[in-house]
Short mmCIF file of the C-alpha atoms (twelve columns), coordinates in Angstrom:
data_MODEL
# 
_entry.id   MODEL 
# 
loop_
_atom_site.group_PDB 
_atom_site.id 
_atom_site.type_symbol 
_atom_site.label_atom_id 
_atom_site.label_alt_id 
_atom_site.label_comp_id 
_atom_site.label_asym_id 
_atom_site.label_seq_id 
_atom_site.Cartn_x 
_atom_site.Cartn_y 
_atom_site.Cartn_z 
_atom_site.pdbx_PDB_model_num 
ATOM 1   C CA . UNK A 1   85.042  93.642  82.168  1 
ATOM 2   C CA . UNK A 2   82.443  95.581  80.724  1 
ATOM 3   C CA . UNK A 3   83.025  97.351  77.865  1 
ATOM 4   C CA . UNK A 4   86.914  96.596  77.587  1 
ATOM 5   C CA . UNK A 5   88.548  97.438  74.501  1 
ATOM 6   C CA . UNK A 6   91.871  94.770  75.023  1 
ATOM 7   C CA . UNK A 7   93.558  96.746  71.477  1 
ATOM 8   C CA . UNK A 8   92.750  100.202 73.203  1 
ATOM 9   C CA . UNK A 9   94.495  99.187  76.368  1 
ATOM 10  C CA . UNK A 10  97.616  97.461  74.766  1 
ATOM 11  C CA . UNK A 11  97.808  100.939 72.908  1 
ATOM 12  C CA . UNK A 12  97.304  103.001 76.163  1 
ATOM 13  C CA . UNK A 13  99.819  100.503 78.440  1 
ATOM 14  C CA . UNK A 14  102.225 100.845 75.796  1 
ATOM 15  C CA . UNK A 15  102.300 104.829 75.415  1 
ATOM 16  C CA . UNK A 16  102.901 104.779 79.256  1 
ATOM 17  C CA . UNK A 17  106.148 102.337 78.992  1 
ATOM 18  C CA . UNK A 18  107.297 104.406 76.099  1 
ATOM 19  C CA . UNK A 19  107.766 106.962 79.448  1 
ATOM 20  C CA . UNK A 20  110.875 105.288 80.353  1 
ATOM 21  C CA . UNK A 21  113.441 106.933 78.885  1 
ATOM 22  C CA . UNK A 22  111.949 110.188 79.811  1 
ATOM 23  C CA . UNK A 23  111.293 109.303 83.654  1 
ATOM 24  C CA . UNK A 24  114.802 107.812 83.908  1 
ATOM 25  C CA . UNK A 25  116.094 111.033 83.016  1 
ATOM 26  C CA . UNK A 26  114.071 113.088 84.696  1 
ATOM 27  C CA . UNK A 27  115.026 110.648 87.875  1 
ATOM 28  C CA . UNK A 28  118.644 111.264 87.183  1 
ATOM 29  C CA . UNK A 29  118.304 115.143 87.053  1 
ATOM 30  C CA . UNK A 30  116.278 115.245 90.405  1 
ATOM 31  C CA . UNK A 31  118.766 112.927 92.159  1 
ATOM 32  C CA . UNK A 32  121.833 114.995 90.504  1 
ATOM 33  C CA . UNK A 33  120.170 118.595 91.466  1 
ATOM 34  C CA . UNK A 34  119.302 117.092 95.278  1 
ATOM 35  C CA . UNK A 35  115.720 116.814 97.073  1 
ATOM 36  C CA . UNK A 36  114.479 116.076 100.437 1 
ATOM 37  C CA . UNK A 37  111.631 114.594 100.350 1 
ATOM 38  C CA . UNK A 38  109.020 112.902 98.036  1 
ATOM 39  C CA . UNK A 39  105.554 113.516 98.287  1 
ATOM 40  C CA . UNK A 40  102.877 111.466 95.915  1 
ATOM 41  C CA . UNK A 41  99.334  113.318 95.693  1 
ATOM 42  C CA . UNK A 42  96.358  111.803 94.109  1 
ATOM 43  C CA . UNK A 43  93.199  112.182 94.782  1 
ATOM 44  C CA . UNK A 44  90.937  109.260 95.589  1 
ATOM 45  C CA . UNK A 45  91.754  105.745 93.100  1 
ATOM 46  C CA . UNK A 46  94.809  108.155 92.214  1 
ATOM 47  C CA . UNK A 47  95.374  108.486 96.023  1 
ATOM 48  C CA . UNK A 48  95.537  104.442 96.848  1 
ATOM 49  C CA . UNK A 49  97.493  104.173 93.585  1 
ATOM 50  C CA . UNK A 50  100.479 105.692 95.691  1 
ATOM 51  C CA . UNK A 51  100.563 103.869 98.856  1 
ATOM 52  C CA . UNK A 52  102.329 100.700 97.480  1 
ATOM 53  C CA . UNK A 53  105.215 103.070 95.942  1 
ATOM 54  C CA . UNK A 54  105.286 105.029 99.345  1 
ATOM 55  C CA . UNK A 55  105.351 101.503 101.006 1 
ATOM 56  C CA . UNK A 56  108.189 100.678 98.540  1 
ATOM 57  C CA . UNK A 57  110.344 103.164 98.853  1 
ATOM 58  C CA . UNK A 58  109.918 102.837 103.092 1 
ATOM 59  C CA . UNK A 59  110.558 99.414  103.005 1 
ATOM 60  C CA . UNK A 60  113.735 99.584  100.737 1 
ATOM 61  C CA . UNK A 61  115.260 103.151 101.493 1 
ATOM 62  C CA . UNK A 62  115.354 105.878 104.242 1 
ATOM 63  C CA . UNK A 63  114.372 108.264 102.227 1 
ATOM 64  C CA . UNK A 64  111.312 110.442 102.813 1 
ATOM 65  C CA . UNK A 65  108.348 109.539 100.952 1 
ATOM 66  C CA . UNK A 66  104.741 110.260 101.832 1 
ATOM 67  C CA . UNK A 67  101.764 109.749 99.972  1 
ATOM 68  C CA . UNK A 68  99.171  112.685 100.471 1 
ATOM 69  C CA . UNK A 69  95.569  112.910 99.336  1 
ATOM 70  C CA . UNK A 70  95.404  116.383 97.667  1 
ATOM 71  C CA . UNK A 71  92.750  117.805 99.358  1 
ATOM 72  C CA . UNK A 72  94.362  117.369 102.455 1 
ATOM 73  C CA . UNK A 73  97.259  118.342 102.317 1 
ATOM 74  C CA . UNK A 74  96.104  121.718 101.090 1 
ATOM 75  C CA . UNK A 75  93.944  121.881 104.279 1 
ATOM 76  C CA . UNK A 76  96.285  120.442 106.592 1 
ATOM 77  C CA . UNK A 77  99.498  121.472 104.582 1 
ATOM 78  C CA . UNK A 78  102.936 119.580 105.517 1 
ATOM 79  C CA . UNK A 79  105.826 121.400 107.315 1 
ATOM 80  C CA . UNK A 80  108.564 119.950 105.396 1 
ATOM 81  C CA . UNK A 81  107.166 120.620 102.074 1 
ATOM 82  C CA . UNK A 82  108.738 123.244 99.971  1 
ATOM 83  C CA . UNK A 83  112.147 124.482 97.942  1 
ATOM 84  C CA . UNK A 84  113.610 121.073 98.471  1 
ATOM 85  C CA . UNK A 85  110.355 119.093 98.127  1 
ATOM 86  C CA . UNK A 86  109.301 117.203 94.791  1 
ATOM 87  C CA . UNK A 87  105.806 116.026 93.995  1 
ATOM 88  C CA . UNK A 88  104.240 113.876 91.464  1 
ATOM 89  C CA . UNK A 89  100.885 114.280 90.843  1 
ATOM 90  C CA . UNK A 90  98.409  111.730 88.924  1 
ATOM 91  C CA . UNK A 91  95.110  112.942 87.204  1 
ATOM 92  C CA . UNK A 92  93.637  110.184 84.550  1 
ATOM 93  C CA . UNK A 93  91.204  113.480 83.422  1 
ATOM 94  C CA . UNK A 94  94.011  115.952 84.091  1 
ATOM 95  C CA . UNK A 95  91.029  117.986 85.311  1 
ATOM 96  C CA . UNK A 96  90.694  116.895 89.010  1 
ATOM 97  C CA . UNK A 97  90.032  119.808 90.949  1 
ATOM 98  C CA . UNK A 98  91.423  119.100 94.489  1 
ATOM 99  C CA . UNK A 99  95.093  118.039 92.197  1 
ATOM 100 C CA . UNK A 100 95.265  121.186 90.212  1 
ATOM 101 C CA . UNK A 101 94.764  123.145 93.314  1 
ATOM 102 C CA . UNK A 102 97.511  120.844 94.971  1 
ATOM 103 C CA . UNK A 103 99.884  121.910 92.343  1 
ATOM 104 C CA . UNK A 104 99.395  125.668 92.937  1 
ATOM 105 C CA . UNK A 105 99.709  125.051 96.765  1 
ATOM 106 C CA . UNK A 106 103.119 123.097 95.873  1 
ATOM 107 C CA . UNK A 107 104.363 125.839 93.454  1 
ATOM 108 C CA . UNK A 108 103.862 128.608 95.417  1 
ATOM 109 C CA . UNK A 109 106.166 126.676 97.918  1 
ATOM 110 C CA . UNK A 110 108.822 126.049 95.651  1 
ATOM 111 C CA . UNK A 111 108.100 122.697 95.133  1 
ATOM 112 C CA . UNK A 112 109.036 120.786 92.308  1 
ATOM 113 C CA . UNK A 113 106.084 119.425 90.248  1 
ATOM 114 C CA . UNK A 114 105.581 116.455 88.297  1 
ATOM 115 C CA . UNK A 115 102.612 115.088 86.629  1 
ATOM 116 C CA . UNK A 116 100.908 112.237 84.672  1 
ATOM 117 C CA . UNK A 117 98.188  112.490 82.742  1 
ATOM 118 C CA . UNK A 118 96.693  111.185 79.021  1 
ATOM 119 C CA . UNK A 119 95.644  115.176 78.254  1 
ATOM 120 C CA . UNK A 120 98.373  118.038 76.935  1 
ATOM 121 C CA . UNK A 121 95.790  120.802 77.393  1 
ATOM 122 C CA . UNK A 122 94.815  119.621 80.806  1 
ATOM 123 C CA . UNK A 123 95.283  122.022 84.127  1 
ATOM 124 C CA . UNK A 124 97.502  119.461 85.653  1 
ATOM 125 C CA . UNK A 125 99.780  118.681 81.948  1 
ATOM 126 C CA . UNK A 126 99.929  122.989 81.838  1 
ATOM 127 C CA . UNK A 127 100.646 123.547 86.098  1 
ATOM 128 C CA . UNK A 128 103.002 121.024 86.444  1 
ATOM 129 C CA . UNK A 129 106.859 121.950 86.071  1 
ATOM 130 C CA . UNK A 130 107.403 118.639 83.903  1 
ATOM 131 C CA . UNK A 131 104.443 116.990 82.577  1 
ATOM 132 C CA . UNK A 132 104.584 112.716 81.616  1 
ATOM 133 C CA . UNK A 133 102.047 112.401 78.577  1 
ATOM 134 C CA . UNK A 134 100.456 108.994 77.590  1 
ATOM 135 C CA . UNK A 135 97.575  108.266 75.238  1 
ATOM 136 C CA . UNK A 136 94.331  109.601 76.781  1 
ATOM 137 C CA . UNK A 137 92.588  107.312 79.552  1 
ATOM 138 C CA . UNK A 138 95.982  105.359 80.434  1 
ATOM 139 C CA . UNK A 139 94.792  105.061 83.743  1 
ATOM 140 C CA . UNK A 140 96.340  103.316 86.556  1 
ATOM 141 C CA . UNK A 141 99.788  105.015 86.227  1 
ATOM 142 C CA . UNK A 142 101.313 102.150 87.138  1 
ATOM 143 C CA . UNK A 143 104.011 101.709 84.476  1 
ATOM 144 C CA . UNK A 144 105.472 105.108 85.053  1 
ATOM 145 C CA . UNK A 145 105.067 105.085 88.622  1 
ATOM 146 C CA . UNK A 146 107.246 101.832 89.275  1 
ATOM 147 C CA . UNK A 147 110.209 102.720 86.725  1 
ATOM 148 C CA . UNK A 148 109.918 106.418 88.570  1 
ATOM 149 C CA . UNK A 149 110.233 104.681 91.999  1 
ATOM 150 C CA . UNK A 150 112.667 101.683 91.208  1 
ATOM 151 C CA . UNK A 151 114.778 104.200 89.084  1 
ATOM 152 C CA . UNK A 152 115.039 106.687 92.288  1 
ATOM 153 C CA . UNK A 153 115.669 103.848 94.445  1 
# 
């Protein structure tokens, strides 16, 4: 791969399982306080990123778990989102536009926001209700996004 920095990686991989503590808990409170439904929102490679956790969580559980591109769902909205909704949202940049407008859409429905991202003074790391910080450019979000779904399941 082009350009790949293998020590920068390790580094980046390794701020992301150092999540797991915090996404376990986090996992515990949701599940304690009660939700409906699960919604994953990305936007493009952040988008596809979600559908094997959606697929997961379909195939193993009867819980409700949709992965939504942002954009969309702003547009088309989702009648079952709201109070008793929780969304995670994934932004490598922490800037992407159509996600940070996905968060305001969710919040001014009540819903409860998550999101992962490698910036603290991002729109998506200040929007979110809890924010999951790695080392900048810890992109995919793999690591956190399997302990988050095997931990809920």
């Amino acid at each position: 791969m082009l350009g790949f920095n293998e020590p920068e990686f390790l580094s980046q991989m390794a701020s992301a399982v150092a999540l797991r503590p915090q996404i376990e808990e986090l996992v515990d409170r949701l599940v304690d306080e009660g939700f409906d439904n699960l919604y994953l929102v990305g936007a493009g490679g952040t988008y596809a990123q979600m559908w094997p956790y959606e697929r997961l969580a379909r195939q193993r559980s009867t819980f409700d778990v949709r992965a939504v591109i942002a954009a969309e769902l702003i547009a088309a909205g989702e009648a079952a989102l709201g109070e008793r909704s929780v969304a995670v949202f994934t932004s490598a940049s922490g800037t992407t536009d159509d996600t940070v407008r996905a968060i305001d859409y969710c919040k001014a429905r009540g819903v409860h926001t998550i999101g992962m991202t490698g910036y603290p003074d991002s729109p998506v790391a200040r929007n979110v209700d809890t924010v999951l910080l790695t080392e900048p450019k810890a992109w995919p979000f793999d690591p956190q996004m399997l302990v988050f779904m095997t931990r809920l399941l």
